[in-house]
């Protein structure tokens, strides 16, 4: 097909010859102040919206609830359901970090609880794990583990422990039955059955009694036998281990030490700030340990400073 | 015009960061409120000390202090805190140096202790005198002896 050339009109020709002034042009000018004001206002409103509707990013709070308090007000107050919600809250605080919210554990660190034969055992055997910790080799669902678990539940009440064990025994497909507060009380008594009697304690010195307290609450599980330290705590700034306690007499007054034990330390500084939080932390013992026990414990810990070691400075 | 534009962006950036920071701070786990308030107050102060008028040995120890202590916390914390007595400093420094992985040996610890004791007796003199006055006569004499020991070691050398 041959090309057809249309004759161009004169008007068109004259338009082509001059530069067009109809196109868009760009020029610099300041951002109008109202845009800045509007943006700040929107940011502010956004923040207010988040504040009112997100429960401040609390992972338990989803719309339409606006705060943890409101959410709690809708929870069942009694019966089996309340035991499970209470247990879940305790679980997420103390166990979930390692054993996972899904109960599947963490490879190389914490075995799964879903379908675990240890969860199905008698209540005393199961309760011994959070109460006393678990160190050394263990087999779970046919896989070998070498554990160093702290006595995460040693500072919990019977109500908290029975709730969390019930939650573990009744979640993720587990059907092992609830644990009542009375059963938990009996299990705790059975586990601490080899503790010294009151008559024994009366004959002991404060340091000896303090040692018994150290054993009773499982302090050695994290701070090591005779408080010499060395238990791994991955990503803790303290050389990835739980500190030993033999030099506390140098670094604390007895009152400072007792205050620290009562309060605990939930936030362990991290070696790598982007890494995972260290699994072990110092629980608060204020609701667990008696004043006399705490005094004896401080005496025991102060007695540990190596003799003749004036290494201070 | 161009600079104005940059300024606007800067203002927006700062505003966004401030809002974000507020959210993070609020979500952060609450440390013991009293301790946190104390630490916050200290950390708001200056992070350095003018040591130019201190003896050379103390200036050297200041270097050790800055280097070692900043590994784990802001220097403004010890610089502005209310510890001033020799025993308070020796306890605090030993507590820190005994943390596994602190990298502070007892020679370093001693330098840091000497620096802090010297500095407290000059820069925090009012606070120190106040605390000394509250001690028993025996404790006061012991504390003053320890301060004098550090001054004798470094002054006029």
GROMACS .gro file of C-alpha atoms in nm:
model
  470
    1UNK     CA    1   0.000   0.000   0.000
    2UNK     CA    2   0.138   0.334  -0.097
    3UNK     CA    3   0.170   0.606   0.155
    4UNK     CA    4  -0.079   0.887   0.142
    5UNK     CA    5   0.054   1.223   0.238
    6UNK     CA    6  -0.204   1.473   0.343
    7UNK     CA    7  -0.134   1.835   0.275
    8UNK     CA    8  -0.067   2.024   0.597
    9UNK     CA    9  -0.270   2.330   0.664
   10UNK     CA   10  -0.089   2.662   0.703
   11UNK     CA   11  -0.218   2.698   1.053
   12UNK     CA   12  -0.066   2.367   1.156
   13UNK     CA   13   0.263   2.455   0.997
   14UNK     CA   14   0.288   2.783   1.185
   15UNK     CA   15   0.214   2.605   1.515
   16UNK     CA   16   0.494   2.356   1.457
   17UNK     CA   17   0.750   2.622   1.382
   18UNK     CA   18   0.722   2.797   1.722
   19UNK     CA   19   0.794   2.638   2.062
   20UNK     CA   20   0.470   2.541   2.228
   21UNK     CA   21   0.378   2.718   2.550
   22UNK     CA   22   0.087   2.490   2.628
   23UNK     CA   23   0.288   2.210   2.799
   24UNK     CA   24   0.329   2.169   3.178
   25UNK     CA   25   0.622   2.341   3.346
   26UNK     CA   26   0.796   2.268   3.679
   27UNK     CA   27   0.904   2.535   3.918
   28UNK     CA   28   1.035   2.537   4.275
   29UNK     CA   29   0.828   2.669   4.558
   30UNK     CA   30   0.809   2.606   4.931
   31UNK     CA   31   0.574   2.350   5.077
   32UNK     CA   32   0.280   2.551   5.201
   33UNK     CA   33   0.265   2.570   5.578
   34UNK     CA   34  -0.090   2.428   5.585
   35UNK     CA   35   0.040   2.098   5.446
   36UNK     CA   36   0.285   2.066   5.733
   37UNK     CA   37   0.017   2.157   5.983
   38UNK     CA   38  -0.224   1.911   5.826
   39UNK     CA   39   0.038   1.634   5.823
   40UNK     CA   40   0.125   1.687   6.188
   41UNK     CA   41  -0.244   1.695   6.271
   42UNK     CA   42  -0.301   1.368   6.084
   43UNK     CA   43   0.000   1.209   6.257
   44UNK     CA   44  -0.138   1.323   6.590
   45UNK     CA   45  -0.485   1.188   6.513
   46UNK     CA   46  -0.324   0.864   6.395
   47UNK     CA   47  -0.139   0.832   6.724
   48UNK     CA   48  -0.457   0.905   6.918
   49UNK     CA   49  -0.637   0.642   6.712
   50UNK     CA   50  -0.368   0.386   6.789
   51UNK     CA   51  -0.377   0.480   7.153
   52UNK     CA   52  -0.751   0.425   7.177
   53UNK     CA   53  -0.790   0.124   6.955
   54UNK     CA   54  -0.478  -0.088   6.980
   55UNK     CA   55  -0.432  -0.133   7.353
   56UNK     CA   56  -0.088   0.008   7.285
   57UNK     CA   57   0.009  -0.285   7.066
   58UNK     CA   58  -0.051  -0.533   7.347
   59UNK     CA   59  -0.044  -0.863   7.163
   60UNK     CA   60  -0.350  -0.985   7.353
   61UNK     CA   61  -0.566  -0.694   7.242
   62UNK     CA   62  -0.736  -0.689   6.905
   63UNK     CA   63  -1.022  -0.476   6.776
   64UNK     CA   64  -1.295  -0.422   6.886
   65UNK     CA   65  -1.128  -0.418   7.230
   66UNK     CA   66  -0.932  -0.109   7.318
   67UNK     CA   67  -0.728  -0.213   7.620
   68UNK     CA   68  -0.607  -0.511   7.817
   69UNK     CA   69  -0.842  -0.410   8.101
   70UNK     CA   70  -1.145  -0.412   7.876
   71UNK     CA   71  -1.046  -0.747   7.734
   72UNK     CA   72  -1.001  -0.890   8.083
   73UNK     CA   73  -1.348  -0.768   8.183
   74UNK     CA   74  -1.502  -1.001   7.924
   75UNK     CA   75  -1.313  -1.307   8.042
   76UNK     CA   76  -1.495  -1.575   8.235
   77UNK     CA   77  -1.451  -1.524   8.607
   78UNK     CA   78  -1.480  -1.882   8.726
   79UNK     CA   79  -1.476  -2.244   8.622
   80UNK     CA   80  -1.267  -2.436   8.373
   81UNK     CA   81  -1.267  -2.160   8.110
   82UNK     CA   82  -1.119  -1.905   8.349
   83UNK     CA   83  -0.854  -2.159   8.449
   84UNK     CA   84  -0.754  -2.187   8.082
   85UNK     CA   85  -0.742  -1.811   8.015
   86UNK     CA   86  -0.546  -1.757   8.337
   87UNK     CA   87  -0.316  -2.044   8.242
   88UNK     CA   88  -0.261  -1.901   7.895
   89UNK     CA   89  -0.160  -1.564   8.040
   90UNK     CA   90   0.089  -1.731   8.277
   91UNK     CA   91   0.215  -1.951   7.994
   92UNK     CA   92   0.281  -1.658   7.761
   93UNK     CA   93   0.472  -1.475   8.034
   94UNK     CA   94   0.688  -1.756   8.167
   95UNK     CA   95   0.692  -2.046   7.920
   96UNK     CA   96   0.596  -1.920   7.575
   97UNK     CA   97   0.928  -1.750   7.501
   98UNK     CA   98   1.101  -2.088   7.469
   99UNK     CA   99   0.822  -2.343   7.433
  100UNK     CA  100   0.633  -2.124   7.185
  101UNK     CA  101   0.276  -1.997   7.185
  102UNK     CA  102   0.196  -2.298   6.969
  103UNK     CA  103   0.354  -2.539   7.218
  104UNK     CA  104   0.596  -2.663   6.950
  105UNK     CA  105   0.913  -2.556   7.132
  106UNK     CA  106   1.233  -2.422   6.981
  107UNK     CA  107   1.480  -2.647   6.801
  108UNK     CA  108   1.789  -2.714   7.011
  109UNK     CA  109   1.656  -2.514   7.303
  110UNK     CA  110   1.314  -2.621   7.428
  111UNK     CA  111   1.121  -2.937   7.341
  112UNK     CA  112   0.759  -2.928   7.225
  113UNK     CA  113   0.483  -2.958   7.481
  114UNK     CA  114   0.218  -3.049   7.224
  115UNK     CA  115   0.182  -3.426   7.238
  116UNK     CA  116   0.474  -3.462   7.480
  117UNK     CA  117   0.465  -3.774   7.698
  118UNK     CA  118   0.603  -3.563   7.986
  119UNK     CA  119   0.293  -3.346   7.988
  120UNK     CA  120   0.078  -3.660   8.017
  121UNK     CA  121   0.268  -3.792   8.323
  122UNK     CA  122   0.138  -3.776   8.680
  123UNK     CA  123   0.099  -3.426   8.819
  124UNK     CA  124   0.394  -3.447   9.059
  125UNK     CA  125   0.636  -3.544   8.782
  126UNK     CA  126   0.507  -3.267   8.558
  127UNK     CA  127   0.505  -3.003   8.833
  128UNK     CA  128   0.864  -3.086   8.922
  129UNK     CA  129   0.980  -2.936   8.589
  130UNK     CA  130   0.864  -2.575   8.641
  131UNK     CA  131   0.929  -2.596   9.016
  132UNK     CA  132   1.283  -2.731   9.008
  133UNK     CA  133   1.392  -2.675   8.650
  134UNK     CA  134   1.535  -2.946   8.429
  135UNK     CA  135   1.900  -2.992   8.345
  136UNK     CA  136   2.069  -3.261   8.143
  137UNK     CA  137   1.969  -3.523   7.887
  138UNK     CA  138   1.603  -3.607   7.834
  139UNK     CA  139   1.405  -3.777   7.560
  140UNK     CA  140   1.088  -3.616   7.429
  141UNK     CA  141   0.878  -3.788   7.163
  142UNK     CA  142   1.175  -4.003   7.068
  143UNK     CA  143   1.418  -3.714   7.025
  144UNK     CA  144   1.717  -3.654   7.252
  145UNK     CA  145   1.761  -3.319   7.422
  146UNK     CA  146   2.021  -3.175   7.656
  147UNK     CA  147   1.836  -2.916   7.857
  148UNK     CA  148   1.923  -2.635   8.089
  149UNK     CA  149   1.585  -2.510   8.199
  150UNK     CA  150   1.557  -2.273   8.492
  151UNK     CA  151   1.295  -2.329   8.764
  152UNK     CA  152   1.069  -2.086   8.583
  153UNK     CA  153   0.769  -2.167   8.802
  154UNK     CA  154   0.942  -2.167   9.141
  155UNK     CA  155   0.818  -1.818   9.217
  156UNK     CA  156   0.458  -1.885   9.104
  157UNK     CA  157   0.164  -1.949   9.335
  158UNK     CA  158  -0.024  -2.281   9.339
  159UNK     CA  159  -0.314  -2.107   9.160
  160UNK     CA  160  -0.084  -1.981   8.880
  161UNK     CA  161   0.092  -2.315   8.845
  162UNK     CA  162  -0.224  -2.526   8.843
  163UNK     CA  163  -0.370  -2.293   8.579
  164UNK     CA  164  -0.063  -2.304   8.355
  165UNK     CA  165  -0.030  -2.684   8.386
  166UNK     CA  166  -0.400  -2.717   8.305
  167UNK     CA  167  -0.347  -2.497   8.001
  168UNK     CA  168  -0.051  -2.706   7.885
  169UNK     CA  169  -0.240  -3.032   7.943
  170UNK     CA  170  -0.549  -2.911   7.757
  171UNK     CA  171  -0.403  -2.720   7.461
  172UNK     CA  172  -0.259  -2.791   7.116
  173UNK     CA  173  -0.442  -3.125   7.099
  174UNK     CA  174  -0.331  -3.237   7.445
  175UNK     CA  175  -0.614  -3.401   7.641
  176UNK     CA  176  -0.452  -3.482   7.974
  177UNK     CA  177  -0.705  -3.326   8.212
  178UNK     CA  178  -0.705  -3.027   8.445
  179UNK     CA  179  -0.482  -2.979   8.750
  180UNK     CA  180  -0.663  -2.847   9.056
  181UNK     CA  181  -0.508  -2.606   9.305
  182UNK     CA  182  -0.520  -2.881   9.572
  183UNK     CA  183  -0.340  -3.128   9.347
  184UNK     CA  184  -0.077  -2.863   9.281
  185UNK     CA  185  -0.037  -2.799   9.653
  186UNK     CA  186   0.011  -3.173   9.716
  187UNK     CA  187   0.262  -3.199   9.431
  188UNK     CA  188   0.463  -2.905   9.565
  189UNK     CA  189   0.471  -3.063   9.910
  190UNK     CA  190   0.584  -3.396   9.766
  191UNK     CA  191   0.861  -3.231   9.566
  192UNK     CA  192   1.001  -3.036   9.859
  193UNK     CA  193   0.962  -3.341  10.084
  194UNK     CA  194   1.337  -3.374  10.132
  195UNK     CA  195   1.369  -3.017  10.259
  196UNK     CA  196   1.492  -2.978  10.617
  197UNK     CA  197   1.224  -2.978  10.889
  198UNK     CA  198   1.163  -2.686  11.122
  199UNK     CA  199   1.350  -2.871  11.399
  200UNK     CA  200   1.649  -2.920  11.167
  201UNK     CA  201   1.644  -2.554  11.068
  202UNK     CA  202   1.644  -2.436  11.430
  203UNK     CA  203   1.975  -2.615  11.489
  204UNK     CA  204   2.146  -2.469  11.182
  205UNK     CA  205   2.350  -2.149  11.152
  206UNK     CA  206   2.211  -1.866  10.935
  207UNK     CA  207   2.461  -1.954  10.660
  208UNK     CA  208   2.353  -2.320  10.663
  209UNK     CA  209   1.989  -2.221  10.657
  210UNK     CA  210   2.065  -1.981  10.371
  211UNK     CA  211   2.221  -2.269  10.180
  212UNK     CA  212   1.900  -2.468  10.234
  213UNK     CA  213   1.702  -2.170  10.098
  214UNK     CA  214   1.936  -2.159   9.797
  215UNK     CA  215   1.855  -2.526   9.732
  216UNK     CA  216   1.485  -2.500   9.814
  217UNK     CA  217   1.412  -2.234   9.554
  218UNK     CA  218   1.639  -2.389   9.296
  219UNK     CA  219   1.872  -2.087   9.273
  220UNK     CA  220   2.148  -2.331   9.171
  221UNK     CA  221   1.958  -2.417   8.853
  222UNK     CA  222   2.063  -2.084   8.704
  223UNK     CA  223   2.344  -1.959   8.924
  224UNK     CA  224   2.522  -2.294   8.934
  225UNK     CA  225   2.613  -2.531   9.214
  226UNK     CA  226   2.748  -2.333   9.510
  227UNK     CA  227   2.653  -2.022   9.308
  228UNK     CA  228   2.966  -2.041   9.095
  229UNK     CA  229   2.778  -1.947   8.777
  230UNK     CA  230   2.846  -2.069   8.425
  231UNK     CA  231   2.493  -2.171   8.322
  232UNK     CA  232   2.445  -2.064   7.957
  233UNK     CA  233   2.206  -1.776   7.885
  234UNK     CA  234   2.234  -1.718   7.510
  235UNK     CA  235   2.259  -1.352   7.401
  236UNK     CA  236   2.291  -1.220   7.757
  237UNK     CA  237   2.539  -0.934   7.775
  238UNK     CA  238   2.705  -1.107   8.071
  239UNK     CA  239   2.917  -1.327   7.842
  240UNK     CA  240   2.602  -1.528   7.753
  241UNK     CA  241   2.581  -1.686   8.096
  242UNK     CA  242   2.395  -1.639   8.421
  243UNK     CA  243   2.629  -1.460   8.663
  244UNK     CA  244   2.782  -1.646   8.957
  245UNK     CA  245   2.720  -1.503   9.301
  246UNK     CA  246   3.039  -1.567   9.495
  247UNK     CA  247   3.147  -1.202   9.486
  248UNK     CA  248   2.817  -1.038   9.580
  249UNK     CA  249   2.968  -0.943   9.919
  250UNK     CA  250   3.197  -0.705   9.724
  251UNK     CA  251   2.935  -0.545   9.507
  252UNK     CA  252   2.627  -0.511   9.727
  253UNK     CA  253   2.528  -0.422  10.078
  254UNK     CA  254   2.303  -0.689  10.229
  255UNK     CA  255   2.006  -0.456  10.192
  256UNK     CA  256   2.083  -0.389   9.826
  257UNK     CA  257   2.116  -0.762   9.764
  258UNK     CA  258   1.786  -0.841   9.936
  259UNK     CA  259   1.609  -0.566   9.744
  260UNK     CA  260   1.743  -0.705   9.419
  261UNK     CA  261   1.631  -1.061   9.499
  262UNK     CA  262   1.285  -0.939   9.597
  263UNK     CA  263   1.245  -0.731   9.282
  264UNK     CA  264   1.416  -0.953   9.027
  265UNK     CA  265   1.521  -0.833   8.684
  266UNK     CA  266   1.294  -0.907   8.392
  267UNK     CA  267   1.500  -0.725   8.128
  268UNK     CA  268   1.837  -0.886   8.078
  269UNK     CA  269   2.068  -0.665   7.867
  270UNK     CA  270   2.139  -0.827   7.532
  271UNK     CA  271   2.478  -0.895   7.375
  272UNK     CA  272   2.336  -0.838   7.027
  273UNK     CA  273   2.052  -0.587   7.050
  274UNK     CA  274   1.886  -0.735   6.740
  275UNK     CA  275   1.911  -1.092   6.867
  276UNK     CA  276   1.655  -1.291   7.064
  277UNK     CA  277   1.598  -1.205   7.430
  278UNK     CA  278   1.804  -1.425   7.663
  279UNK     CA  279   1.588  -1.715   7.789
  280UNK     CA  280   1.680  -1.679   8.158
  281UNK     CA  281   1.592  -1.380   8.371
  282UNK     CA  282   1.583  -1.316   8.743
  283UNK     CA  283   1.228  -1.373   8.869
  284UNK     CA  284   1.084  -1.153   9.141
  285UNK     CA  285   1.090  -1.348   9.468
  286UNK     CA  286   0.904  -1.100   9.687
  287UNK     CA  287   0.582  -1.305   9.696
  288UNK     CA  288   0.760  -1.636   9.747
  289UNK     CA  289   1.046  -1.603   9.989
  290UNK     CA  290   0.987  -1.515  10.356
  291UNK     CA  291   1.177  -1.235  10.530
  292UNK     CA  292   1.368  -1.486  10.745
  293UNK     CA  293   1.458  -1.697  10.444
  294UNK     CA  294   1.580  -1.388  10.259
  295UNK     CA  295   1.798  -1.283  10.554
  296UNK     CA  296   1.951  -1.631  10.571
  297UNK     CA  297   2.001  -1.639  10.196
  298UNK     CA  298   2.188  -1.308  10.204
  299UNK     CA  299   2.410  -1.444  10.485
  300UNK     CA  300   2.481  -1.754  10.280
  301UNK     CA  301   2.565  -1.558   9.965
  302UNK     CA  302   2.792  -1.321  10.158
  303UNK     CA  303   2.975  -1.622  10.304
  304UNK     CA  304   3.070  -1.743   9.955
  305UNK     CA  305   3.342  -1.485   9.889
  306UNK     CA  306   3.666  -1.682   9.852
  307UNK     CA  307   3.878  -1.657  10.167
  308UNK     CA  308   4.204  -1.464  10.157
  309UNK     CA  309   4.098  -1.329   9.823
  310UNK     CA  310   4.153  -0.959   9.858
  311UNK     CA  311   4.138  -0.920   9.486
  312UNK     CA  312   3.896  -0.627   9.530
  313UNK     CA  313   4.140  -0.378   9.389
  314UNK     CA  314   1.401   2.809   4.827
  315UNK     CA  315   1.590   2.484   4.827
  316UNK     CA  316   1.700   2.514   5.190
  317UNK     CA  317   1.344   2.590   5.297
  318UNK     CA  318   1.232   2.272   5.135
  319UNK     CA  319   1.495   2.071   5.323
  320UNK     CA  320   1.385   2.231   5.646
  321UNK     CA  321   1.026   2.120   5.592
  322UNK     CA  322   1.135   1.764   5.534
  323UNK     CA  323   1.348   1.780   5.847
  324UNK     CA  324   1.054   1.904   6.055
  325UNK     CA  325   0.836   1.623   5.926
  326UNK     CA  326   1.108   1.365   5.989
  327UNK     CA  327   1.160   1.481   6.345
  328UNK     CA  328   0.785   1.478   6.410
  329UNK     CA  329   0.752   1.124   6.279
  330UNK     CA  330   1.051   1.004   6.482
  331UNK     CA  331   0.917   1.170   6.796
  332UNK     CA  332   0.578   1.001   6.762
  333UNK     CA  333   0.741   0.666   6.689
  334UNK     CA  334   0.975   0.707   6.983
  335UNK     CA  335   0.686   0.787   7.214
  336UNK     CA  336   0.504   0.472   7.104
  337UNK     CA  337   0.810   0.251   7.156
  338UNK     CA  338   0.884   0.404   7.494
  339UNK     CA  339   0.529   0.347   7.608
  340UNK     CA  340   0.525  -0.015   7.490
  341UNK     CA  341   0.855  -0.093   7.658
  342UNK     CA  342   0.841  -0.321   7.959
  343UNK     CA  343   0.832  -0.123   8.278
  344UNK     CA  344   1.144  -0.156   8.488
  345UNK     CA  345   1.102  -0.088   8.855
  346UNK     CA  346   0.958   0.263   8.822
  347UNK     CA  347   1.164   0.423   9.098
  348UNK     CA  348   1.495   0.289   8.969
  349UNK     CA  349   1.407   0.384   8.616
  350UNK     CA  350   1.321   0.740   8.717
  351UNK     CA  351   1.653   0.769   8.899
  352UNK     CA  352   1.852   0.635   8.605
  353UNK     CA  353   1.664   0.857   8.359
  354UNK     CA  354   1.737   1.162   8.567
  355UNK     CA  355   2.109   1.081   8.578
  356UNK     CA  356   2.129   0.997   8.209
  357UNK     CA  357   1.984   1.333   8.109
  358UNK     CA  358   2.295   1.509   8.238
  359UNK     CA  359   2.625   1.563   8.056
  360UNK     CA  360   2.823   1.251   7.957
  361UNK     CA  361   3.171   1.398   7.995
  362UNK     CA  362   3.375   1.558   8.268
  363UNK     CA  363   3.624   1.840   8.225
  364UNK     CA  364   3.933   1.675   8.373
  365UNK     CA  365   4.185   1.930   8.245
  366UNK     CA  366   4.252   2.059   8.597
  367UNK     CA  367   4.294   1.711   8.748
  368UNK     CA  368   4.641   1.555   8.799
  369UNK     CA  369   4.780   1.362   8.502
  370UNK     CA  370   4.733   1.023   8.671
  371UNK     CA  371   4.365   1.093   8.732
  372UNK     CA  372   4.327   1.211   8.372
  373UNK     CA  373   4.469   0.876   8.260
  374UNK     CA  374   4.225   0.695   8.486
  375UNK     CA  375   3.944   0.900   8.334
  376UNK     CA  376   4.034   0.744   8.000
  377UNK     CA  377   3.999   0.395   8.148
  378UNK     CA  378   3.669   0.494   8.308
  379UNK     CA  379   3.528   0.632   7.981
  380UNK     CA  380   3.637   0.331   7.781
  381UNK     CA  381   3.532   0.050   8.013
  382UNK     CA  382   3.210   0.187   8.157
  383UNK     CA  383   3.067   0.295   7.822
  384UNK     CA  384   3.072  -0.068   7.706
  385UNK     CA  385   2.748  -0.135   7.890
  386UNK     CA  386   2.581   0.191   7.990
  387UNK     CA  387   2.577   0.564   7.921
  388UNK     CA  388   2.859   0.753   8.089
  389UNK     CA  389   2.612   1.019   8.195
  390UNK     CA  390   2.474   0.766   8.446
  391UNK     CA  391   2.783   0.748   8.672
  392UNK     CA  392   2.880   1.109   8.590
  393UNK     CA  393   2.557   1.252   8.731
  394UNK     CA  394   2.452   0.992   8.987
  395UNK     CA  395   2.437   1.051   9.362
  396UNK     CA  396   2.715   0.808   9.457
  397UNK     CA  397   3.004   1.000   9.609
  398UNK     CA  398   3.148   0.805   9.905
  399UNK     CA  399   3.455   0.585   9.849
  400UNK     CA  400   3.263   0.279   9.974
  401UNK     CA  401   2.974   0.348   9.738
  402UNK     CA  402   3.213   0.370   9.445
  403UNK     CA  403   3.415   0.066   9.542
  404UNK     CA  404   3.095  -0.140   9.578
  405UNK     CA  405   2.951  -0.016   9.251
  406UNK     CA  406   3.272  -0.066   9.052
  407UNK     CA  407   3.320  -0.416   9.197
  408UNK     CA  408   2.959  -0.503   9.116
  409UNK     CA  409   3.015  -0.402   8.755
  410UNK     CA  410   3.357  -0.563   8.715
  411UNK     CA  411   3.230  -0.898   8.850
  412UNK     CA  412   2.973  -0.926   8.574
  413UNK     CA  413   3.088  -1.201   8.338
  414UNK     CA  414   3.247  -1.051   8.027
  415UNK     CA  415   3.290  -0.703   8.178
  416UNK     CA  416   3.649  -0.691   8.054
  417UNK     CA  417   3.746  -0.497   8.368
  418UNK     CA  418   4.031  -0.656   8.564
  419UNK     CA  419   4.117  -0.550   8.917
  420UNK     CA  420   4.386  -0.306   8.795
  421UNK     CA  421   4.127  -0.133   8.574
  422UNK     CA  422   3.875  -0.149   8.855
  423UNK     CA  423   4.116   0.027   9.088
  424UNK     CA  424   4.183   0.303   8.833
  425UNK     CA  425   3.810   0.358   8.784
  426UNK     CA  426   3.749   0.362   9.159
  427UNK     CA  427   4.033   0.613   9.213
  428UNK     CA  428   3.904   0.837   8.937
  429UNK     CA  429   3.546   0.835   9.067
  430UNK     CA  430   3.653   0.894   9.426
  431UNK     CA  431   3.882   1.181   9.326
  432UNK     CA  432   3.622   1.334   9.095
  433UNK     CA  433   3.349   1.310   9.361
  434UNK     CA  434   3.570   1.490   9.613
  435UNK     CA  435   3.612   1.781   9.371
  436UNK     CA  436   3.313   1.806   9.139
  437UNK     CA  437   3.051   1.669   9.381
  438UNK     CA  438   3.205   1.825   9.693
  439UNK     CA  439   2.874   1.959   9.825
  440UNK     CA  440   2.699   1.625   9.793
  441UNK     CA  441   2.998   1.448   9.945
  442UNK     CA  442   3.014   1.678  10.249
  443UNK     CA  443   2.641   1.633  10.293
  444UNK     CA  444   2.675   1.254  10.295
  445UNK     CA  445   2.986   1.257  10.516
  446UNK     CA  446   2.797   1.463  10.774
  447UNK     CA  447   2.534   1.190  10.801
  448UNK     CA  448   2.789   0.914  10.882
  449UNK     CA  449   2.899   0.805  11.229
  450UNK     CA  450   3.232   0.961  11.336
  451UNK     CA  451   3.417   0.631  11.273
  452UNK     CA  452   3.268   0.585  10.927
  453UNK     CA  453   3.337   0.948  10.844
  454UNK     CA  454   3.703   0.915  10.946
  455UNK     CA  455   3.739   0.594  10.741
  456UNK     CA  456   3.581   0.757  10.434
  457UNK     CA  457   3.798   1.067  10.464
  458UNK     CA  458   4.108   0.849  10.497
  459UNK     CA  459   4.020   0.670  10.174
  460UNK     CA  460   3.968   1.000   9.991
  461UNK     CA  461   4.298   1.132  10.129
  462UNK     CA  462   4.474   0.815  10.015
  463UNK     CA  463   4.370   0.880   9.655
  464UNK     CA  464   4.463   1.249   9.673
  465UNK     CA  465   4.804   1.170   9.827
  466UNK     CA  466   4.872   0.924   9.549
  467UNK     CA  467   4.797   1.165   9.263
  468UNK     CA  468   4.813   1.528   9.378
  469UNK     CA  469   5.123   1.732   9.280
  470UNK     CA  470   5.271   1.456   9.068
   0.00000   0.00000   0.00000
